[in-house]
Coordinates of C-alpha atoms in Angstrom, one line a residue:
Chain P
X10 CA 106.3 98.3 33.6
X11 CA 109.3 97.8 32.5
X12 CA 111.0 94.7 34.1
X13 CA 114.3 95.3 35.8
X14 CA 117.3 94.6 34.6
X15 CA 119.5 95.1 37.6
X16 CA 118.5 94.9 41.4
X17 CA 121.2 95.8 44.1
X18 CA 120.0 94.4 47.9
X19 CA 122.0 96.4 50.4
X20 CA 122.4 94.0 53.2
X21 CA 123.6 90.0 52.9
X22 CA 121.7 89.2 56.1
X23 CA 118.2 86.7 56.6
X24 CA 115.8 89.7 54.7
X25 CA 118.3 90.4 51.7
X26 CA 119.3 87.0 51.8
X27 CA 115.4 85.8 51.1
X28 CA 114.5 88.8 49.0
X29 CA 117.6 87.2 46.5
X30 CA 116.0 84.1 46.6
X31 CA 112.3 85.0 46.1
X32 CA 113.6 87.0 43.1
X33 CA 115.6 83.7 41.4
X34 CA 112.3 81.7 42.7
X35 CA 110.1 84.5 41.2
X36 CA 112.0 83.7 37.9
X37 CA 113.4 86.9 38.0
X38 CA 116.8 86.4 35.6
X39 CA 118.4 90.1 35.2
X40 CA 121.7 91.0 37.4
X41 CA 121.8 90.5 41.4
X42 CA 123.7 92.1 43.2
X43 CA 124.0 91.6 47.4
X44 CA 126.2 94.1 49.1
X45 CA 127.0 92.9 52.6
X46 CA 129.4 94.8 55.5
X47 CA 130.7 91.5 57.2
X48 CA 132.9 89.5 55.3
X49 CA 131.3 86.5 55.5
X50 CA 128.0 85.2 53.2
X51 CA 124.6 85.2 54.8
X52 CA 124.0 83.3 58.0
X53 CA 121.7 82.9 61.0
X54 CA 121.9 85.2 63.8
X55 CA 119.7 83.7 66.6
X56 CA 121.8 81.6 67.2
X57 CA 124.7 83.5 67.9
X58 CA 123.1 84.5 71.8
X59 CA 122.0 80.5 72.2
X60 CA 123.6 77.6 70.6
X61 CA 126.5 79.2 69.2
X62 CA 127.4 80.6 72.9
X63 CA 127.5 77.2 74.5
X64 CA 129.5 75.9 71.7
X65 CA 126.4 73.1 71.3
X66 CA 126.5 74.5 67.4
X67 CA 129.8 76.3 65.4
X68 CA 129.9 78.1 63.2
X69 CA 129.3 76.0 60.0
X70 CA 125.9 74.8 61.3
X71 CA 124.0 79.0 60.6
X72 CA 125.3 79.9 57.3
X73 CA 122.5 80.3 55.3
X74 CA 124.0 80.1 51.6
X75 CA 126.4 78.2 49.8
X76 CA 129.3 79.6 47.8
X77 CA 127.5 79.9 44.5
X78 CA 124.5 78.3 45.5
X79 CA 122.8 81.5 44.5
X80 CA 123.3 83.0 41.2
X81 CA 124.0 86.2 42.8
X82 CA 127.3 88.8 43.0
X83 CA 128.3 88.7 46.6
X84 CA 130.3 92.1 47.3
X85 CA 131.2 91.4 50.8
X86 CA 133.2 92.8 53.2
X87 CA 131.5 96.2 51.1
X88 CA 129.7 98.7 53.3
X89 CA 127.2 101.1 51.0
X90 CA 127.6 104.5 51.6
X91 CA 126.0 106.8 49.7
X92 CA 122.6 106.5 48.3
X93 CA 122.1 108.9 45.1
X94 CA 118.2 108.1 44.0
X95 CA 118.3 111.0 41.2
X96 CA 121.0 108.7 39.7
X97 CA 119.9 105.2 40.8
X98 CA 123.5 105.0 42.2
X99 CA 124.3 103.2 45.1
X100 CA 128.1 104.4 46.3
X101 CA 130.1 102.1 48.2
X102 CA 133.4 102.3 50.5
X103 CA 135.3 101.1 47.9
X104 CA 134.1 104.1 45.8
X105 CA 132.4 101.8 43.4
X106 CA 129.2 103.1 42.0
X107 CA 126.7 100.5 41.7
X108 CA 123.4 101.4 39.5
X109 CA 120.2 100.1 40.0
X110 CA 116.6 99.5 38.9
X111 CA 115.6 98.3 41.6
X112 CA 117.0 98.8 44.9
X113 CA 116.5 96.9 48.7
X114 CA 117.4 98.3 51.6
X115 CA 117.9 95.3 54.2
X116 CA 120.8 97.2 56.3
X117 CA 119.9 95.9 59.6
X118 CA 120.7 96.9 62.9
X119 CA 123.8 97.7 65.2
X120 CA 123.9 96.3 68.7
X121 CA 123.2 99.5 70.7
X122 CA 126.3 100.6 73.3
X123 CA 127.4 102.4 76.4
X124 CA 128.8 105.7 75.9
X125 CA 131.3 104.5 77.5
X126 CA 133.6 101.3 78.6
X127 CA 133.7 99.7 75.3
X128 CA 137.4 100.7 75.3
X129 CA 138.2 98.0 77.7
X130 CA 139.4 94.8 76.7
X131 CA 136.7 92.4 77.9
X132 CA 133.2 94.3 77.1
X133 CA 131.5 92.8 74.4
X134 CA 128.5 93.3 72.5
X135 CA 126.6 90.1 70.4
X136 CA 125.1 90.8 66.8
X137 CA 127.7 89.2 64.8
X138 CA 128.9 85.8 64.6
X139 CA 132.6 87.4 65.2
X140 CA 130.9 88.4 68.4
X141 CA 129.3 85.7 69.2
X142 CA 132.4 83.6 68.7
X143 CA 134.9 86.5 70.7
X144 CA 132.3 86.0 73.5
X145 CA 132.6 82.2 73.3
X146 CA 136.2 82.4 73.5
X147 CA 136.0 84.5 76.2
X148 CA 133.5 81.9 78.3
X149 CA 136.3 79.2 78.1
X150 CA 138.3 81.0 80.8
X151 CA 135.2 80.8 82.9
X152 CA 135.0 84.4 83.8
X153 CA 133.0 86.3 86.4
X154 CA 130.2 87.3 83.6
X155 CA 127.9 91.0 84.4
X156 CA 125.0 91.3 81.8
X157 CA 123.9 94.4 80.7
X158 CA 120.8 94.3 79.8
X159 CA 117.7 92.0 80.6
X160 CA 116.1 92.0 77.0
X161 CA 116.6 89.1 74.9
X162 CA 119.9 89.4 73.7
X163 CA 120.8 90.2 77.2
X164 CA 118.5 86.9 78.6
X165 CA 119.7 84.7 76.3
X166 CA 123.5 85.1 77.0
X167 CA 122.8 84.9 80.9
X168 CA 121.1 81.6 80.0
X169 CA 124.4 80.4 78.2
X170 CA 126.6 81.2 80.7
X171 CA 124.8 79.7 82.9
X172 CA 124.5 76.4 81.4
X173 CA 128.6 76.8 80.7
X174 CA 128.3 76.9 84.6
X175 CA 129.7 80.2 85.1
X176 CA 129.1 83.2 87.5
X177 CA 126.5 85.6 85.9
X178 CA 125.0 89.1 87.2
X179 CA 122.5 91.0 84.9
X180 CA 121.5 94.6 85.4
X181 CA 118.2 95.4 84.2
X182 CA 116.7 99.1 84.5
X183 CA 113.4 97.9 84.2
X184 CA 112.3 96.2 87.7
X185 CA 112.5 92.8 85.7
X186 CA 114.1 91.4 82.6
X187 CA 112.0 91.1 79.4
X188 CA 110.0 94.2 81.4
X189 CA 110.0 96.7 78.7
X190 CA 109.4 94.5 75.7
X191 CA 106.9 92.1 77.6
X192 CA 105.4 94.3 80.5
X193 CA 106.2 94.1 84.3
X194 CA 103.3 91.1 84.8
X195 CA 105.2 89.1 82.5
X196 CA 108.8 90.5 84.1
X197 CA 108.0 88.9 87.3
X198 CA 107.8 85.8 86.0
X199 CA 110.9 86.4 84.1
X200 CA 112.8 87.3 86.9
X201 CA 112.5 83.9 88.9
X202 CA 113.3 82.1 85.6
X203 CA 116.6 84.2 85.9
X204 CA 116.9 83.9 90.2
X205 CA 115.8 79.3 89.8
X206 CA 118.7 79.5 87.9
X207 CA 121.3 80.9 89.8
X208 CA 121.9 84.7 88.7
X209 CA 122.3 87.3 90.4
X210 CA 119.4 90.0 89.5
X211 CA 120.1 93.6 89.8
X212 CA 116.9 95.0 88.5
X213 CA 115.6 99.0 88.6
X214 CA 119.2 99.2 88.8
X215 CA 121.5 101.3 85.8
X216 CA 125.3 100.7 85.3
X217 CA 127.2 104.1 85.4
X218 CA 130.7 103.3 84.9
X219 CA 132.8 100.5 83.6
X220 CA 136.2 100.5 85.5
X221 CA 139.3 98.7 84.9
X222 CA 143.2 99.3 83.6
X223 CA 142.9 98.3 79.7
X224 CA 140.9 95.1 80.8
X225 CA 137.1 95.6 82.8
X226 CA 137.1 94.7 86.5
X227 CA 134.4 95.6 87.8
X228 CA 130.5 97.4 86.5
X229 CA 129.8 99.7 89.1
X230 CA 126.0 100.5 89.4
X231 CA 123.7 103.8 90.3
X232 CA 123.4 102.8 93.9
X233 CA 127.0 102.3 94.4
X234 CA 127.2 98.6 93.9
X235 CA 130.5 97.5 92.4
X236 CA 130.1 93.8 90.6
X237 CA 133.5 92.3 89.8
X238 CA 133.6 91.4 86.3
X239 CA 135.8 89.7 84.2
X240 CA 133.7 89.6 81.1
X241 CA 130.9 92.1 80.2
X242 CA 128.2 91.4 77.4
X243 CA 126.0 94.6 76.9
X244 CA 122.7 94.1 75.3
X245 CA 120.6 97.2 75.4
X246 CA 118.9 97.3 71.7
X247 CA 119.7 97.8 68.4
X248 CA 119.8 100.6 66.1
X249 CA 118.7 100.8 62.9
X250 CA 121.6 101.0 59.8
X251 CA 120.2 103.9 58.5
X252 CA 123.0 106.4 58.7
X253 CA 124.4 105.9 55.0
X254 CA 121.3 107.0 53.6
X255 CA 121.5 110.8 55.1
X256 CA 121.2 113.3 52.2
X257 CA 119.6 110.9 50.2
X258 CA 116.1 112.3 50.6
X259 CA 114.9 108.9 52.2
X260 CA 113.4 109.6 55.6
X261 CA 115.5 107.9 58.1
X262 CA 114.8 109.2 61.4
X263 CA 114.1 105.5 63.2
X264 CA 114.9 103.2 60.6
X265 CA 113.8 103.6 56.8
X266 CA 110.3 105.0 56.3
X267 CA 108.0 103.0 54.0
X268 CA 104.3 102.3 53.4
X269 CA 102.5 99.5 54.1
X270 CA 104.0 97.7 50.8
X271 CA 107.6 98.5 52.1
X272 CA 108.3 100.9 49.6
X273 CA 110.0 104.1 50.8
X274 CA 108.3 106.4 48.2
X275 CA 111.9 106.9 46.0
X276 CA 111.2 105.2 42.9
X277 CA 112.3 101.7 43.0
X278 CA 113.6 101.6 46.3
X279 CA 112.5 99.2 49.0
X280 CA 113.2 98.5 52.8
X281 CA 113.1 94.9 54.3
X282 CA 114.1 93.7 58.1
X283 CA 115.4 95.3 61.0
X284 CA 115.7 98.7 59.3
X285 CA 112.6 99.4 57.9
X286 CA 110.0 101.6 59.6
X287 CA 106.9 100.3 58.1
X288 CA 103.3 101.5 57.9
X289 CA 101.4 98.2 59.3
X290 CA 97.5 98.2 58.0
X291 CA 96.7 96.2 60.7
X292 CA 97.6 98.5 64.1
X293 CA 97.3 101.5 61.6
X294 CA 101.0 103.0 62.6
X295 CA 104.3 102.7 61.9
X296 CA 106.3 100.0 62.7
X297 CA 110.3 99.0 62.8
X298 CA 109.3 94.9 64.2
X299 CA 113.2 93.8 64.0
X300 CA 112.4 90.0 64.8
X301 CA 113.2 86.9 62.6
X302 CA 109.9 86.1 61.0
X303 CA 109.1 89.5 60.1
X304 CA 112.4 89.7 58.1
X305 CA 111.3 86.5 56.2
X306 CA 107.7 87.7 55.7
X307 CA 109.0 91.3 54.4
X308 CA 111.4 89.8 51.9
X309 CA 108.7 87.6 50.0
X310 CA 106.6 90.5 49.9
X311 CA 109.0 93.0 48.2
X312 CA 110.5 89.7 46.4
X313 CA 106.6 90.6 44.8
X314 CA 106.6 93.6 44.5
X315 CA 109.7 94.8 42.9
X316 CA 108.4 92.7 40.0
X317 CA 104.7 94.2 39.7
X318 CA 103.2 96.9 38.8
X319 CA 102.0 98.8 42.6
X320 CA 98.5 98.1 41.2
X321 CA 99.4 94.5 42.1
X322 CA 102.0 95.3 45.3
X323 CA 101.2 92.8 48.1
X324 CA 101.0 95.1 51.8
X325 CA 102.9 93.6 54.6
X326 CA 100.9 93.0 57.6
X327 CA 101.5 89.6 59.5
X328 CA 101.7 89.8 62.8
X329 CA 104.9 90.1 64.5
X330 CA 106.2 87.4 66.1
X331 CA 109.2 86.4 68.1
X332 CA 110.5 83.1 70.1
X333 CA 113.5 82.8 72.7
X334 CA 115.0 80.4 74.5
X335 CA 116.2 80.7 77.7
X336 CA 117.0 78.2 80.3
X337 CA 115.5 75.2 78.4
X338 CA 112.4 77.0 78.1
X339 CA 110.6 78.3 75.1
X340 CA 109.4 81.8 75.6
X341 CA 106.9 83.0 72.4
X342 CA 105.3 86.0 71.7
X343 CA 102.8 87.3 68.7
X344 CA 101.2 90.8 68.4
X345 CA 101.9 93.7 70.9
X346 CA 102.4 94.1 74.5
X347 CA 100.6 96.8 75.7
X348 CA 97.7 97.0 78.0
X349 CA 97.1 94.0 80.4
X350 CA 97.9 90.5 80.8
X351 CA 95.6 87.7 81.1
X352 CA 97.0 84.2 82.0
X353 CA 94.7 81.7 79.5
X354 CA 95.9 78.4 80.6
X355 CA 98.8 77.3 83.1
X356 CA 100.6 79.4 85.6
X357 CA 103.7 81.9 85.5
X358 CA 104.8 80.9 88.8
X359 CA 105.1 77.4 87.6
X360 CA 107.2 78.6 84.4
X361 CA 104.5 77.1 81.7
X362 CA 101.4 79.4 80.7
X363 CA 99.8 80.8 78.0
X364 CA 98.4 84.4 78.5
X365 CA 97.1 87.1 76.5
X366 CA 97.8 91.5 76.3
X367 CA 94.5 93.1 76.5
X368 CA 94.3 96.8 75.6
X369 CA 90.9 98.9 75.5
X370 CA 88.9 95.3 76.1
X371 CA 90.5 93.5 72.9
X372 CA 93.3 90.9 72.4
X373 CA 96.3 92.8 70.8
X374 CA 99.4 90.1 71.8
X375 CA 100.0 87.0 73.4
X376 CA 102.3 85.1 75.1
X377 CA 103.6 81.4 75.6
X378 CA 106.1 79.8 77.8
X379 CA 106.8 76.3 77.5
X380 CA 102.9 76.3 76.1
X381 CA 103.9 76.1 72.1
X382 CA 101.1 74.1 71.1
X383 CA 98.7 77.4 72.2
X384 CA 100.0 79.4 69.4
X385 CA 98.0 79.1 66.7
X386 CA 94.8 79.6 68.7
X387 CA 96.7 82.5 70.5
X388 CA 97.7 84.0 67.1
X389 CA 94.1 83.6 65.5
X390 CA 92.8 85.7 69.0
X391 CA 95.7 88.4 68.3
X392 CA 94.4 88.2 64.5
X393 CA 90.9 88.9 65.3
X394 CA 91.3 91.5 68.2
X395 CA 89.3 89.1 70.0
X396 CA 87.4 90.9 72.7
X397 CA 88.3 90.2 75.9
X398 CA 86.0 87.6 78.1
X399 CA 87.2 85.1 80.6
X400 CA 86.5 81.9 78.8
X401 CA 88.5 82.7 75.9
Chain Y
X4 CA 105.4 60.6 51.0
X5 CA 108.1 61.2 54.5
X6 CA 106.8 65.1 56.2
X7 CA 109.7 65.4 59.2
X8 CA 110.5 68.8 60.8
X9 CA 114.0 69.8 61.4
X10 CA 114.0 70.9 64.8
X11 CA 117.4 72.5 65.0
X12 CA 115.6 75.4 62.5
X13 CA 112.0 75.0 63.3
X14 CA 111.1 78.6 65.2
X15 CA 107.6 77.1 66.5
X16 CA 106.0 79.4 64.0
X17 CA 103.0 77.5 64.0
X18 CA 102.1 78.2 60.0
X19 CA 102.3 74.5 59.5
X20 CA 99.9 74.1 62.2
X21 CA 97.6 76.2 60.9
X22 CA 97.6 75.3 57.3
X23 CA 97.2 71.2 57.9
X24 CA 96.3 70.9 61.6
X25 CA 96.1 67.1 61.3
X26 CA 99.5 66.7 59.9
X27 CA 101.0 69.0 62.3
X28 CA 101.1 70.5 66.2
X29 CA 103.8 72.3 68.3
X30 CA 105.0 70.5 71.3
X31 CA 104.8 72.5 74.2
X32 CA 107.9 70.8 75.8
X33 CA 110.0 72.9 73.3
X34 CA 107.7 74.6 71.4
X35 CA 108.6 73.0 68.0
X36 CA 106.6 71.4 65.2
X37 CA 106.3 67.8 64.4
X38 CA 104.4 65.7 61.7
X39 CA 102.1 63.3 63.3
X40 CA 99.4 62.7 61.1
X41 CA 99.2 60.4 58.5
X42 CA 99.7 61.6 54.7
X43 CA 98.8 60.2 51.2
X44 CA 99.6 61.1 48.2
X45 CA 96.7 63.5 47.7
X46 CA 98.3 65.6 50.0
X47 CA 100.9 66.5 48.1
X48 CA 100.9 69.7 47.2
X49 CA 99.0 71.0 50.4
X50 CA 102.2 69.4 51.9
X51 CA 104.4 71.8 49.6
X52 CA 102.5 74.8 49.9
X53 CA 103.2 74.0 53.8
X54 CA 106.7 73.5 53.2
X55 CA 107.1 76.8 51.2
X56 CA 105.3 78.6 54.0
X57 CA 107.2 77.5 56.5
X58 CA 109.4 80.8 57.4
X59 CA 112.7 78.9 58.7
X60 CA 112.1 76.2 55.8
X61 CA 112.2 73.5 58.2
X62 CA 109.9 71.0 57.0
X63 CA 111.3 68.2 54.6
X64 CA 109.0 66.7 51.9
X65 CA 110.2 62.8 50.7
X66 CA 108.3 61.5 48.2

């Protein structure tokens, strides 16, 4: 093979970041270039809904790079595009053409909105660090705060505003938070973590309109409920930043489509992190994970594999996992929800168990709250597709 | 040789768990990692190869 030369990572986030690195680790010595929309270099963004929104972190405390600590060309503030695989041509806003050997697709994903009310002064979404820190701002006025949205992001802010000591209703479709990513048994116990705390739960419940003059008052709801609202945080998903690659040939239809070694078929052309739509060995479908870990894990694969021949490509096929923090307590999760729940140890009612998704009699996911030291032992079940029995 | 885990990036992961069991475990308070076993020097590069594992790069190696 010949050895690249040149390898542009579109995307200057936690997977492109860690691809870079790999690379440099890797001994890789050619050009590196890291294209990245926001202005700023890489940093952390779990944070952003959690220590960063009570102000118990700033700012300095996520970036994850140093000016020059990487030998690396940083275009930031640079969106791509244009991809042009016949020419190895990646085309930015700029109009700059950047050529590549090897190319890495680590885009991300957009925080999901309302088709409508984002207008108003006040309504916020929370996937940058400019968001994080506009939402922040907006906390020190101590607002009447409606949360749209009971997934994580969603969660997680509720449970800074509430430690900031301010007035908080979420509205959640699902009839619980954490519902549709966890399942309703797991909901339920989600739910009281929300109610012990002292929001106000509007669950099976959709927003419909966001009123105000210039500024949001008020989130007015399917059955006719009108909460006032000062400030609005909407957390309904993420999409994939696939957008700039239409034309290209790349399929793009939810996220980047690549096999299992996160190669998207175009020669030399790879997808890490939130965007890519991955074929995972292991569940035997395709897959667009989107949590923290993964992004890591995906990035020291294709750190591997852009310098090997595919007889030597390394598959990527942990399984996903994903930890939140909400109300002082540590919610974990590896695998898959689907199928049934089966509390292992504690109790949900009590806020601390360990518990495990069971789906055609086998272990496919498991959960933890406040029960961290289960994990390995739940992750090794989830690994085996443990079957199902009561003393597990 | 010093094995401490830096809690403000530690994820609870559990990889260092599961590569040196006796070195490691999660709290369940908070779900983070801590050292609490005893090393020595033989340990070394098992140590590293935990470090280099860990996804959030959280554990510090002194020698």
């Amino acid at each position: 093979m010949n050895r690249p030369q040149r390898i542009v990572v579109v995307g200057a986030s936690l997977a492109g970041l860690r691809c870079a690195e790999g690379l440099r680790r890797a001994g890789y010595a050619g050009e590196l270039v890291l294209v990245g929309e926001e202005p700023h270099l890489p940093y952390d963004r779990p944070p952003l809904s959690k220590q960063l929104l009570t102000g118990e972190w700033d700012a300095d405390k996520i970036r994850l790079a140093e000016p020059g600590g990487l030998d690396a060309d940083f275009r930031l503030g640079t969106r791509a595009v244009a991809l042009r695989p016949a020419d190895r041509v990646v085309v930015l806003d700029s109009g700059d053409e950047l050529s590549y050997d090897r190319l890495v697709i680590a885009t991300g994903a957009a925080a999901r909105r309302l088709p409508f009310g984002h207008d108003l002064d006040g309504v916020h979404t929370v996937r940058t660090v400019d968001d994080s820190l506009a939402v922040r701002a907006a906390f020190e006025r101590e607002p009447k705060v409606v949360v749209i949205g009971g997934g994580f992001i969603g969660a997680e802010v509720a449970s800074a505003a509430r430690f900031l000591g301010l007035s908080v209703a979420l509205v959640e479709p699902e009839p619980a938070p954490l519902a549709r990513v966890l399942g309703p048994d797991a909901g339920a116990c989600f739910a009281r973590l929300h109610r012990d705390n002292g929001v106000h739960l509007h669950c099976g419940r959709s927003v419909v309109a966001l009123a105000g003059e210039g500024r949001v008052n008020q989130v007015q709801l399917d059955d006719g409920t009108a909460l006032a609202a000062e400030v609005v945080v909407v957390g309904i998903g993420a999409t994939p930043n696939a957008s700039w690659l239409d034309g290209s040939g790349l399929a793009v239809a939810d996220g980047v489509d690549c096999d299992e070694h996160l190669y998207t078929g175009v020669p030399g052309v790879f997808a890490i992190g939130d965007v890519a739509r991955f074929h995972h060995r292991g569940y035997g479908e395709p897959m667009r994970v989107g949590h923290w870990t993964d992004a890591v894990g995906q990035a020291a694969v294709v750190a591997h594999n852009l310098l090997h021949e595919p007889a030597e490509w390394k598959p990527y096929d942990a399984i996903p996992y994903f930890w939140s923090d909400q109300y002082g307590s540590r919610i974990q999760f590896c695998g898959r929800a689907a199928g049934r729940l089966e509390i292992l140890d504690g109790d949900p009612g009590e806020g601390a168990f360990s518990a495990v998704y069971v789906h055609d009699g086998k272990v496919v996911g498991a959960l933890a709250v406040n029960r961290g030291s289960h994990l390995p032992k739940l992750r090794r079940l989830v690994a085996a597709r443990e079957p199902w029995k009561e003393d597990l | 040789m010093r094995v401490t885990v830096d809690g403000d990036r530690c994820c609870g992961f559990g990889a260092c768990v599961e590569m040196m069991p006796d070195l490691f475990r999660l709290r369940d308070s908070d779900g983070l990692a801590e050292a609490v076993g005893e090393t020595n020097d033989d340990q070394g590069d098992a140590v590293l190869d935990v470090a280099k594992a860990c996804p959030t790069e959280a554990i510090k190696v002194e020698r």
